[in-house]
């Protein structure tokens, strides 16, 4: 029994070393973050660009991920900010739209394979006051 306890005690540091090595390997596999934006809604001189998206994409572990923030500078005027994402992932093409009436909405990492395009809109509907799609990957 004592031999089994000694063998178990010796295995714990080895397991910790394996975990540390795995964590270091994942950090090495992550590529640099590629920042983009801000991407604005369709503002003009008389209508300011009140909505924007700013983010980054990164390659990690053989996959690509993007993340970012939808900013809203409407200051309580009743309009919303919208962000459209178009991209491909392992299950095909996606076109998603999200709305915010807050100052900022954060989007965690979303996995994609290719063709990431983003556009920002502002107003009463998801298609009002839109800028053009920006190709960010």
XYZ file of N, CA and C in Angstrom:
411
model
N 0.823 -1.184 0.000
C 0.000 0.000 0.000
C 0.868 1.248 0.000
N 1.950 1.221 0.763
C 2.840 2.377 0.811
C 3.425 2.661 -0.551
N 3.725 1.587 -1.295
C 4.261 1.770 -2.643
C 3.258 2.442 -3.554
N 1.988 2.100 -3.393
C 0.942 2.721 -4.205
C 0.800 4.193 -3.873
N 0.906 4.535 -2.590
C 0.819 5.944 -2.195
C 1.989 6.741 -2.756
N 3.178 6.140 -2.718
C 4.346 6.828 -3.266
C 4.208 7.016 -4.772
N 3.683 6.008 -5.448
C 3.500 6.127 -6.900
C 2.485 7.222 -7.220
N 1.424 7.306 -6.412
C 0.420 8.343 -6.614
C 0.979 9.724 -6.363
N 1.796 9.874 -5.339
C 2.397 11.167 -5.030
C 3.338 11.603 -6.140
N 4.030 10.655 -6.733
C 4.948 10.990 -7.819
C 4.207 11.368 -9.088
N 2.992 10.866 -9.249
C 2.231 11.150 -10.469
C 1.644 12.557 -10.460
N 1.336 13.112 -9.299
C 0.701 14.434 -9.229
C 1.557 15.531 -9.849
N 2.858 15.641 -9.515
C 3.656 16.681 -10.181
C 3.749 16.477 -11.686
N 3.786 15.224 -12.130
C 3.850 14.962 -13.571
C 2.567 15.432 -14.246
N 1.416 15.216 -13.604
C 0.147 15.678 -14.168
C 0.104 17.196 -14.240
N 0.628 17.865 -13.218
C 0.680 19.326 -13.230
C 1.576 19.824 -14.348
N 2.688 19.138 -14.563
C 3.603 19.538 -15.633
C 2.935 19.371 -16.990
N 2.157 18.271 -17.167
C 1.451 18.060 -18.429
C 0.434 19.165 -18.674
N -0.283 19.580 -17.645
C -1.263 20.660 -17.766
C -0.586 21.964 -18.153
N 0.536 22.264 -17.523
C 1.273 23.487 -17.847
C 1.765 23.450 -19.282
N 2.256 22.291 -19.728
C 2.743 22.158 -21.100
C 1.595 22.347 -22.088
N 0.430 21.764 -21.797
C -0.729 21.912 -22.673
C -1.161 23.371 -22.758
N -1.194 24.078 -21.635
C -1.569 25.487 -21.624
C -0.583 26.313 -22.440
N 0.701 26.031 -22.300
C 1.714 26.756 -23.069
C 1.570 26.463 -24.557
N 1.273 25.215 -24.911
C 1.112 24.862 -26.323
C -0.071 25.591 -26.931
N -1.188 25.711 -26.207
C -2.345 26.444 -26.718
C -2.014 27.912 -26.916
N -1.253 28.489 -26.005
C -0.868 29.895 -26.140
C 0.007 30.090 -27.367
N 0.886 29.135 -27.655
C 1.763 29.239 -28.813
C 0.951 29.090 -30.098
N -0.085 28.249 -30.098
C -0.884 28.021 -31.287
C -1.737 29.227 -31.658
N -2.044 30.083 -30.706
C -2.884 31.252 -30.986
C -2.090 32.262 -31.790
N -2.654 32.674 -32.905
C -2.013 33.689 -33.718
C -2.282 35.074 -33.152
N -1.708 36.084 -33.767
C -1.940 37.450 -33.283
C -3.388 37.875 -33.526
N -3.849 38.816 -32.724
C -5.184 39.381 -32.913
C -5.121 40.421 -34.019
N -6.056 40.331 -34.936
C -6.140 41.281 -36.045
C -7.329 42.199 -35.783
N -7.043 43.405 -35.340
C -8.092 44.368 -35.005
C -8.709 44.959 -36.261
N -9.994 45.252 -36.190
C -10.678 45.944 -37.277
C -11.691 46.919 -36.686
N -12.055 47.876 -37.510
C -13.060 48.855 -37.096
C -12.426 50.108 -36.548
N -13.255 51.023 -36.183
C -14.700 50.875 -36.119
C -15.342 50.870 -37.500
N -16.416 50.090 -37.606
C -17.269 50.049 -38.785
C -18.531 50.822 -38.395
N -18.830 51.868 -39.130
C -19.920 52.773 -38.753
C -21.208 52.496 -39.517
N -22.292 52.939 -38.929
C -23.570 52.984 -39.636
C -23.482 54.095 -40.677
N -24.526 54.285 -41.448
C -24.529 55.254 -42.547
C -24.831 56.658 -42.035
N -23.849 57.293 -41.483
C -24.020 58.668 -41.037
C -23.584 59.655 -42.113
N -24.046 60.894 -42.000
C -23.644 61.973 -42.901
C -23.292 63.174 -42.042
N -23.014 64.289 -42.664
C -22.717 65.506 -41.905
C -23.901 65.912 -41.027
N -25.125 65.793 -41.584
C -26.306 66.196 -40.808
C -26.802 65.077 -39.884
N -26.494 63.830 -40.226
C -26.869 62.690 -39.383
C -25.587 61.994 -38.926
N -25.193 62.159 -37.673
C -23.922 61.578 -37.224
C -23.959 60.055 -37.201
N -22.780 59.485 -37.266
C -22.627 58.035 -37.187
C -22.750 57.640 -35.723
N -23.955 57.240 -35.337
C -24.222 56.973 -33.933
C -23.958 55.535 -33.524
N -23.807 54.624 -34.473
C -23.599 53.216 -34.168
C -22.319 52.739 -34.835
N -21.604 51.849 -34.150
C -20.352 51.333 -34.705
C -20.048 49.958 -34.112
N -19.210 49.207 -34.821
C -18.725 47.915 -34.340
C -17.210 47.929 -34.428
N -16.571 47.478 -33.379
C -15.106 47.392 -33.314
C -14.767 46.021 -32.757
N -13.809 45.323 -33.381
C -13.480 43.993 -32.894
C -12.147 43.489 -33.390
N -12.000 42.175 -33.335
C -10.787 41.527 -33.811
C -11.132 40.102 -34.245
N -10.257 39.518 -35.072
C -10.322 38.098 -35.369
C -8.960 37.506 -35.057
N -8.955 36.204 -34.794
C -7.726 35.522 -34.389
C -7.804 34.059 -34.799
N -6.675 33.511 -35.228
C -6.581 32.081 -35.507
C -6.070 31.399 -34.251
N -6.772 30.332 -33.874
C -6.367 29.614 -32.669
C -6.739 28.144 -32.833
N -5.733 27.280 -32.687
C -5.987 25.846 -32.745
C -6.588 25.377 -34.051
N -6.224 25.975 -35.160
C -6.756 25.572 -36.457
C -8.104 26.191 -36.801
N -8.676 27.015 -35.923
C -9.951 27.678 -36.166
C -9.766 29.194 -36.113
N -10.718 29.913 -36.705
C -10.745 31.366 -36.624
C -11.892 31.787 -35.717
N -11.681 32.851 -34.970
C -12.689 33.384 -34.055
C -12.739 34.895 -34.201
N -13.942 35.473 -34.070
C -14.021 36.920 -33.987
C -14.820 37.309 -32.760
N -14.558 38.508 -32.301
C -15.190 39.052 -31.114
C -15.236 40.556 -31.279
N -16.113 41.224 -30.539
C -16.143 42.678 -30.623
C -17.291 43.295 -29.872
N -17.445 44.600 -30.085
C -18.442 45.383 -29.372
C -19.243 46.238 -30.348
N -20.556 46.226 -30.141
C -21.455 47.121 -30.862
C -21.661 48.341 -29.983
N -21.224 49.480 -30.461
C -21.351 50.715 -29.706
C -22.569 51.506 -30.144
N -23.219 52.135 -29.181
C -24.441 52.885 -29.433
C -24.313 54.251 -28.772
N -24.297 55.305 -29.582
C -24.186 56.670 -29.050
C -25.482 57.441 -29.265
N -26.630 56.771 -29.178
C -27.916 57.410 -29.448
C -28.371 58.345 -28.336
N -27.904 58.148 -27.157
C -28.260 59.011 -26.026
C -29.768 59.115 -25.817
N -30.451 57.975 -25.821
C -31.862 57.948 -25.484
C -32.806 58.514 -26.519
N -32.438 58.512 -27.799
C -33.322 59.080 -28.819
C -34.346 58.080 -29.356
N -34.393 56.879 -28.793
C -35.377 55.881 -29.210
C -34.938 54.993 -30.355
N -33.809 55.277 -30.973
C -33.303 54.433 -32.051
C -32.486 53.285 -31.467
N -32.302 52.262 -32.291
C -31.500 51.105 -31.923
C -30.256 51.044 -32.793
N -29.272 50.300 -32.323
C -28.108 49.955 -33.130
C -28.222 48.483 -33.506
N -27.846 48.174 -34.745
C -27.895 46.798 -35.241
C -26.545 46.447 -35.838
N -26.157 45.185 -35.697
C -24.961 44.689 -36.363
C -25.337 43.405 -37.091
N -24.891 43.317 -38.350
C -25.097 42.148 -39.193
C -23.756 41.436 -39.355
N -23.757 40.126 -39.174
C -22.576 39.291 -39.420
C -22.911 38.321 -40.553
N -22.049 38.251 -41.553
C -22.152 37.233 -42.603
C -20.830 36.472 -42.605
N -20.922 35.138 -42.539
C -19.709 34.325 -42.509
C -20.044 32.866 -42.787
N -19.017 32.086 -43.062
C -19.130 30.642 -43.223
C -18.442 29.966 -42.052
N -19.046 28.873 -41.591
C -18.383 28.018 -40.613
C -18.544 26.573 -41.081
N -18.267 25.619 -40.220
C -18.301 24.216 -40.635
C -19.700 23.739 -41.022
N -20.745 24.447 -40.623
C -22.103 24.036 -40.991
C -22.677 24.858 -42.143
N -21.911 25.778 -42.715
C -22.382 26.530 -43.873
C -22.408 28.032 -43.660
N -23.257 28.697 -44.454
C -23.354 30.154 -44.462
C -24.282 30.636 -43.353
N -23.902 31.736 -42.715
C -24.731 32.354 -41.675
C -24.869 33.850 -41.943
N -26.069 34.362 -41.684
C -26.317 35.802 -41.708
C -27.143 36.087 -40.452
N -26.527 36.749 -39.501
C -27.154 37.014 -38.211
C -27.223 38.514 -37.974
N -28.291 38.957 -37.311
C -28.433 40.362 -36.945
C -28.746 40.436 -35.456
N -28.148 41.413 -34.799
C -28.352 41.633 -33.367
C -28.662 43.095 -33.121
N -29.457 43.359 -32.095
C -29.897 44.712 -31.777
C -29.414 45.117 -30.398
N -29.183 46.406 -30.243
C -28.803 46.939 -28.943
C -29.404 48.325 -28.769
N -29.912 48.597 -27.597
C -30.306 49.960 -27.258
C -29.517 50.420 -26.033
N -28.481 49.677 -25.734
C -27.581 50.026 -24.636
C -26.414 50.836 -25.185
N -25.574 51.246 -24.308
C -24.356 51.951 -24.737
C -23.404 51.032 -25.496
N -23.354 49.746 -25.079
C -22.416 48.814 -25.700
C -22.920 47.391 -25.511
N -22.771 46.576 -26.532
C -23.089 45.155 -26.433
C -21.877 44.372 -26.883
N -21.411 43.485 -26.025
C -20.216 42.688 -26.326
C -20.615 41.356 -26.954
N -19.866 40.943 -27.950
C -20.038 39.647 -28.593
C -18.799 38.822 -28.312
N -18.997 37.697 -27.640
C -17.893 36.792 -27.346
C -17.407 36.126 -28.613
N -16.480 35.244 -28.466
C -15.857 34.650 -29.640
C -16.837 33.793 -30.431
N -16.940 34.087 -31.713
C -17.778 33.340 -32.642
C -16.841 32.686 -33.648
N -16.957 31.369 -33.811
C -16.046 30.637 -34.698
C -16.522 30.753 -36.143
N -15.578 30.940 -37.054
C -15.892 31.007 -38.481
C -14.751 30.400 -39.274
N -15.008 30.121 -40.558
C -13.988 29.553 -41.436
C -13.475 30.559 -42.454
N -14.412 31.368 -43.010
C -14.007 32.295 -44.073
C -15.091 33.346 -44.295
N -14.728 34.336 -45.077
C -15.651 35.362 -45.576
C -16.447 36.061 -44.481
N -15.764 36.683 -43.555
C -16.428 37.432 -42.489
C -16.682 38.858 -42.964
N -17.961 39.230 -43.012
C -18.371 40.582 -43.413
C -19.295 41.136 -42.333
N -19.170 42.441 -42.073
C -19.941 43.075 -41.009
C -20.510 44.397 -41.517
N -21.762 44.677 -41.154
C -22.339 45.991 -41.433
C -23.114 46.442 -40.194
N -23.207 47.751 -40.044
C -23.849 48.348 -38.874
C -24.982 49.251 -39.353
N -26.106 49.195 -38.631
C -27.284 50.003 -38.953
C -27.741 50.729 -37.693
N -28.534 51.773 -37.899
C -29.107 52.510 -36.768
C -30.480 53.016 -37.152
N -31.410 52.951 -36.227
C -32.750 53.462 -36.497
C -33.818 52.603 -35.869
N -35.018 52.672 -36.467
C -36.176 51.955 -35.940
C -36.258 50.507 -36.398
N -35.645 50.183 -37.541
C -35.672 48.821 -38.057
C -34.248 48.335 -38.291
N -34.120 47.037 -38.470
C -32.781 46.458 -38.648
C -32.148 46.807 -39.986
N -32.918 47.381 -40.902
C -32.377 47.766 -42.207
C -32.344 49.274 -42.424
N -32.538 50.054 -41.383
C -32.516 51.510 -41.560
C -31.151 52.069 -41.175
N -30.724 53.069 -41.910
C -29.463 53.746 -41.626
C -28.250 52.858 -41.686
N -28.210 51.950 -42.648
C -27.126 50.966 -42.717
C -25.934 51.479 -43.516
N -24.773 51.160 -43.014
C -23.560 51.307 -43.806
C -23.420 50.092 -44.704
N -22.406 50.090 -45.539
C -22.185 48.934 -46.401
C -21.476 47.822 -45.631
N -21.547 46.608 -46.167
C -20.804 45.504 -45.551
C -19.317 45.744 -45.720
N -18.577 45.514 -44.662
C -17.120 45.620 -44.692
C -16.539 44.224 -44.587
N -15.635 43.910 -45.493
C -14.958 42.620 -45.504
C -13.810 42.677 -44.508
N -13.928 41.983 -43.384
C -12.880 42.044 -42.365
C -12.008 40.791 -42.335
N -12.409 39.753 -43.112
C -11.572 38.555 -43.254
C -11.892 37.906 -44.574
